Each structure stands twice: as structure tokens, then as C-alpha cells.
Amino acid sequence: MRIALTAFTRRGGALARELFRALGEEGHTCSLACPRRLEEALAFPETYERVGDWAGARFADSDALLFVGASGIAVRAIAPYVRDKLTDPAVVSVDEAGRFAVPLLSGHVGGANDLARRVAALTGGEAAVSTATDVNGRFAVDQWAREQGFCLEGREAAKAISAALLAGETVGLSSDFPIQGPLPEGVVREDRPLGFAVTLDEAKAPFGQTLRLIPRILTLGIGCRRGTPAEAIARAVDTVLAEHRLSPKGVKQAATIDLKKDEPGLLAFCQDRGLPLRCYPAEELAGLPGDFTPSAFVQGVTGVDNVCERSAVRAGGELLIPKQAGGGVTVAV
């Protein structure tokens, strides 16, 4: 996670620095800031005039905000920026003695509950988790989805599922993928008016009210003519995904030949979608075993008979959708 920490006193600053070090050692990307009035005393890398301005900036570029100090300060700082439980970052406050870590926002989807528990473990304190499913020991579908790296489609269904499980009712589960282990209490693989589906199909609705959980497991293999604009690449990709009823939320990366590693339109498309671009040399792609759609023209230009299919497979997985061509763009999934 990208965790932004701040503190408002000398004692709080000492704890913030300890948490900054410990969370960083666990692999998180952390930043550390304090009010400008404490710049000399704390010597933090960043300072600010108003904590609200700092919070607004961190809402845009961080996965979590960790306040060391009074919860009221944190609440007032974040209030203008709170929008949506599915997109807001996690927000946690911990008192400067480290006794109580309080998840204030995005407890499940954003991971604030887990972050509070981790902070409490580091300080020897307690995590004051208040979400109903946690308090009552019930399965939380939104937290489980976050832990699995799934995207949620259908927030009202997510709320309804939590309410049903809290009321002791059962909800249905449908999955296009194998599921290992026992199901949580209240979840059944049967027809129900309400349930959730693990699927890449953006239109799948096996229940009267369905929450779709979409795994990010798809790789786009992309080839294009030189100078192809990002808009043309986006149209080609979206057309292929829509025709095969695959949710764009299921895409985790794009792949191509290294000749295209500096292609402006492809780079802009990936940046706009937040996708890493994997690039491979022609000889590496040509050496892949398997049946691919050959093109003499592509062979003559790139040195390999197929770019999109081979690069998608090289990035990992089995070919789901073979080469689809149009508008100077080829796409495989």
C-alpha cells in the first residue's frame, strides 16, 4: 500500500517515525509529513501549512492515510474529500501513545480495518474496529474481494449481502472458477434471490440481485501501426472485450513487442487505464511454443509472425481470445 503518515506533536512524531520505518520494512511505500511549525523539531521529509490541504492531496495519490493524534483532527481534515467507499482511501487514526488504532474510513474495501490491526500489533495497542460484520463475526464479501484482488460491480448488492448475512439469512454464490475450502457461514452454492458471482462476464447475473466480483487476471496483447493514437487502441480493446462480455476491470496488464516500447499511443493508452506494459524482444516471442495466427506482413516488419497473441501468452496464461484486428490495431487476450 501507499501509506501517508502525519503527526501533530513531538510525541506523536516519534510514533509516526516508528510506524513509518516498520511499515516500510514490510514492503509498503510510505511518506511522512508534519505541520510546518514542527519542521525543525521533527525533521520530517515533508511539511504542510494546513492538514486539510495535505489530506486532500493524499486522497488523490495514496491508498491509506494514517494520522497519529486525535481522531477529531483526522475527521475534520478528510471531511471535504470523502466521496465513495469503493474509491476513498483507507483512513486510520492512532493516538500518540499507540493505545487505540481507529479505522475511520474504507474499513473493508480500502483496507482500513486491516491497517488498524497492523498498527495496533506494532504499538501493542488495540484496533477499534466497528464494522458490523467484524463485530458479529460474519463473512464480509467486500473485504474478501479486496483480499483476493477482485473488483466489485454492484455496491447496492454488496450492502444487501452484508445486511442479509447479519440477519442470519443465506446468500448465493456462483463462480466461473474453482473454489477451494469450505464456504463461509451463510453462503451457499444454490439459487437465491441475492448472491455474488466470481466472474469476468460483465453481464452475468445468476441471482435476482447480483454482486459481481471480477478477478484482475487478463492480459491484453496489443500490436499496432506506428503512430496509432491512444483513442484507436482504446476503441479496439473495448470492442474486443465487449464482444466477448469481458469486464475491462478484469484487465491487469498489457503486453507487446519491444519495438513498440516507446509507441506514444500505446503508452498513453496504458497510462490512462493504469496498466503496466510488458515488452518482449522478437526472438523471445518467436520462440514460444503453440499455435498462433501467422502474418507474413508482421513477420517482415517485426521479425515475428504474430505480436498480439504471442506477447499475451508470454506475459502469462493461456490464450482466451485470439487475434482480433481492426483500425490498424490487433488485440488478443
Short mmCIF file of N, CA, C and O in Angstrom, two decimals, residues 93-137:
data_model
loop_
_atom_site.label_atom_id
_atom_site.label_comp_id
_atom_site.label_asym_id
_atom_site.label_seq_id
_atom_site.Cartn_x
_atom_site.Cartn_y
_atom_site.Cartn_z
N SER A 93 -6.68 6.48 12.37
CA SER A 93 -6.03 7.35 13.34
C SER A 93 -5.58 6.51 14.53
O SER A 93 -6.25 5.56 14.93
N VAL A 94 -4.43 6.85 15.07
CA VAL A 94 -3.92 6.18 16.27
C VAL A 94 -3.46 7.26 17.24
O VAL A 94 -2.83 8.25 16.83
N ASP A 95 -3.83 7.13 18.51
CA ASP A 95 -3.40 8.13 19.49
C ASP A 95 -1.88 8.06 19.64
O ASP A 95 -1.25 7.04 19.35
N GLU A 96 -1.30 9.15 20.13
CA GLU A 96 0.16 9.23 20.15
C GLU A 96 0.81 8.29 21.15
O GLU A 96 2.02 8.08 21.11
N ALA A 97 0.00 7.67 22.04
CA ALA A 97 0.53 6.64 22.93
C ALA A 97 0.43 5.26 22.30
O ALA A 97 0.94 4.28 22.86
N GLY A 98 -0.23 5.16 21.14
CA GLY A 98 -0.36 3.88 20.45
C GLY A 98 -1.34 2.93 21.08
O GLY A 98 -1.32 1.73 20.81
N ARG A 99 -2.28 3.44 21.90
CA ARG A 99 -3.20 2.56 22.60
C ARG A 99 -4.35 2.09 21.73
O ARG A 99 -4.77 0.94 21.81
N PHE A 100 -4.87 2.98 20.89
CA PHE A 100 -6.04 2.63 20.08
C PHE A 100 -5.82 3.06 18.63
O PHE A 100 -5.56 4.23 18.36
N ALA A 101 -5.94 2.10 17.72
CA ALA A 101 -5.90 2.38 16.29
C ALA A 101 -7.33 2.29 15.76
O ALA A 101 -7.97 1.25 15.88
N VAL A 102 -7.82 3.39 15.21
CA VAL A 102 -9.23 3.50 14.84
C VAL A 102 -9.38 3.62 13.32
O VAL A 102 -8.94 4.61 12.73
N PRO A 103 -9.99 2.62 12.66
CA PRO A 103 -10.28 2.77 11.23
C PRO A 103 -11.47 3.72 11.05
O PRO A 103 -12.55 3.45 11.58
N LEU A 104 -11.26 4.82 10.35
CA LEU A 104 -12.28 5.83 10.20
C LEU A 104 -13.02 5.75 8.87
O LEU A 104 -14.17 6.19 8.77
N LEU A 105 -12.37 5.23 7.85
CA LEU A 105 -12.96 5.26 6.51
C LEU A 105 -12.43 4.09 5.69
O LEU A 105 -11.26 3.74 5.79
N SER A 106 -13.32 3.49 4.89
CA SER A 106 -12.97 2.39 3.99
C SER A 106 -12.38 1.21 4.74
O SER A 106 -11.30 0.72 4.43
N GLY A 107 -13.14 0.76 5.74
CA GLY A 107 -12.67 -0.33 6.58
C GLY A 107 -12.44 -1.61 5.82
O GLY A 107 -11.43 -2.29 6.03
N HIS A 108 -13.36 -1.98 4.93
CA HIS A 108 -13.24 -3.24 4.20
C HIS A 108 -12.55 -3.06 2.85
O HIS A 108 -11.46 -3.56 2.63
N VAL A 109 -13.20 -2.34 1.93
CA VAL A 109 -12.68 -2.22 0.57
C VAL A 109 -11.32 -1.54 0.56
O VAL A 109 -10.41 -1.96 -0.15
N GLY A 110 -11.17 -0.49 1.36
CA GLY A 110 -9.91 0.23 1.37
C GLY A 110 -8.84 -0.41 2.23
O GLY A 110 -7.67 -0.08 2.10
N GLY A 111 -9.25 -1.29 3.14
CA GLY A 111 -8.28 -1.98 3.98
C GLY A 111 -7.96 -1.29 5.28
O GLY A 111 -6.96 -1.61 5.94
N ALA A 112 -8.82 -0.32 5.72
CA ALA A 112 -8.53 0.40 6.96
C ALA A 112 -8.57 -0.52 8.18
O ALA A 112 -7.78 -0.34 9.11
N ASN A 113 -9.49 -1.48 8.18
CA ASN A 113 -9.55 -2.40 9.33
C ASN A 113 -8.25 -3.17 9.47
O ASN A 113 -7.70 -3.31 10.58
N ASP A 114 -7.76 -3.70 8.37
CA ASP A 114 -6.51 -4.47 8.43
C ASP A 114 -5.33 -3.59 8.81
O ASP A 114 -4.43 -4.01 9.55
N LEU A 115 -5.31 -2.36 8.28
CA LEU A 115 -4.22 -1.45 8.62
C LEU A 115 -4.26 -1.11 10.10
O LEU A 115 -3.21 -1.07 10.77
N ALA A 116 -5.46 -0.87 10.65
CA ALA A 116 -5.58 -0.58 12.08
C ALA A 116 -5.09 -1.75 12.92
O ALA A 116 -4.40 -1.56 13.94
N ARG A 117 -5.44 -2.96 12.50
CA ARG A 117 -4.96 -4.14 13.24
C ARG A 117 -3.44 -4.23 13.20
O ARG A 117 -2.80 -4.60 14.19
N ARG A 118 -2.86 -3.91 12.03
CA ARG A 118 -1.40 -3.99 11.91
C ARG A 118 -0.74 -2.92 12.78
O ARG A 118 0.28 -3.18 13.45
N VAL A 119 -1.28 -1.71 12.76
CA VAL A 119 -0.73 -0.64 13.58
C VAL A 119 -0.81 -1.02 15.06
O VAL A 119 0.14 -0.83 15.82
N ALA A 120 -1.96 -1.56 15.47
CA ALA A 120 -2.13 -1.97 16.87
C ALA A 120 -1.12 -3.05 17.25
O ALA A 120 -0.58 -3.04 18.37
N ALA A 121 -0.86 -3.96 16.33
CA ALA A 121 0.13 -5.01 16.61
C ALA A 121 1.52 -4.41 16.79
O ALA A 121 2.31 -4.86 17.63
N LEU A 122 1.83 -3.36 16.03
CA LEU A 122 3.14 -2.74 16.12
C LEU A 122 3.29 -1.90 17.38
O LEU A 122 4.40 -1.79 17.93
N THR A 123 2.18 -1.32 17.85
CA THR A 123 2.27 -0.44 19.02
C THR A 123 1.94 -1.16 20.33
O THR A 123 2.15 -0.61 21.41
N GLY A 124 1.40 -2.39 20.22
CA GLY A 124 0.96 -3.09 21.41
C GLY A 124 -0.39 -2.61 21.91
O GLY A 124 -0.77 -2.86 23.06
N GLY A 125 -1.13 -1.93 21.04
CA GLY A 125 -2.45 -1.41 21.41
C GLY A 125 -3.58 -2.27 20.90
O GLY A 125 -3.41 -3.46 20.64
N GLU A 126 -4.75 -1.65 20.71
CA GLU A 126 -5.93 -2.34 20.23
C GLU A 126 -6.46 -1.66 18.98
O GLU A 126 -6.38 -0.44 18.85
N ALA A 127 -7.04 -2.45 18.09
CA ALA A 127 -7.71 -1.91 16.91
C ALA A 127 -9.20 -1.77 17.22
O ALA A 127 -9.86 -2.76 17.55
N ALA A 128 -9.71 -0.56 17.14
CA ALA A 128 -11.12 -0.30 17.47
C ALA A 128 -11.97 -0.45 16.22
O ALA A 128 -12.50 0.52 15.66
N VAL A 129 -12.12 -1.70 15.76
CA VAL A 129 -12.88 -1.99 14.54
C VAL A 129 -14.37 -2.01 14.88
O VAL A 129 -14.79 -2.70 15.81
N SER A 130 -15.18 -1.28 14.11
CA SER A 130 -16.60 -1.15 14.45
C SER A 130 -17.54 -1.62 13.35
O SER A 130 -18.76 -1.56 13.54
N THR A 131 -17.02 -2.10 12.21
CA THR A 131 -17.92 -2.56 11.16
C THR A 131 -18.71 -3.77 11.64
O THR A 131 -18.18 -4.66 12.31
N ALA A 132 -19.99 -3.80 11.28
CA ALA A 132 -20.92 -4.78 11.85
C ALA A 132 -20.52 -6.22 11.58
O ALA A 132 -20.62 -7.08 12.47
N THR A 133 -20.06 -6.52 10.37
CA THR A 133 -19.69 -7.90 10.07
C THR A 133 -18.51 -8.36 10.92
O THR A 133 -18.46 -9.51 11.35
N ASP A 134 -17.57 -7.46 11.18
CA ASP A 134 -16.42 -7.82 12.03
C ASP A 134 -16.87 -8.02 13.47
O ASP A 134 -16.46 -8.98 14.13
N VAL A 135 -17.69 -7.10 13.96
CA VAL A 135 -18.14 -7.18 15.34
C VAL A 135 -18.92 -8.47 15.59
O VAL A 135 -18.81 -9.10 16.64
N ASN A 136 -19.71 -8.88 14.58
CA ASN A 136 -20.56 -10.06 14.74
C ASN A 136 -19.94 -11.33 14.17
O ASN A 136 -20.58 -12.38 14.14
N GLY A 137 -18.71 -11.25 13.71
CA GLY A 137 -18.03 -12.43 13.21
C GLY A 137 -18.63 -12.99 11.94
O GLY A 137 -18.60 -14.20 11.72
#
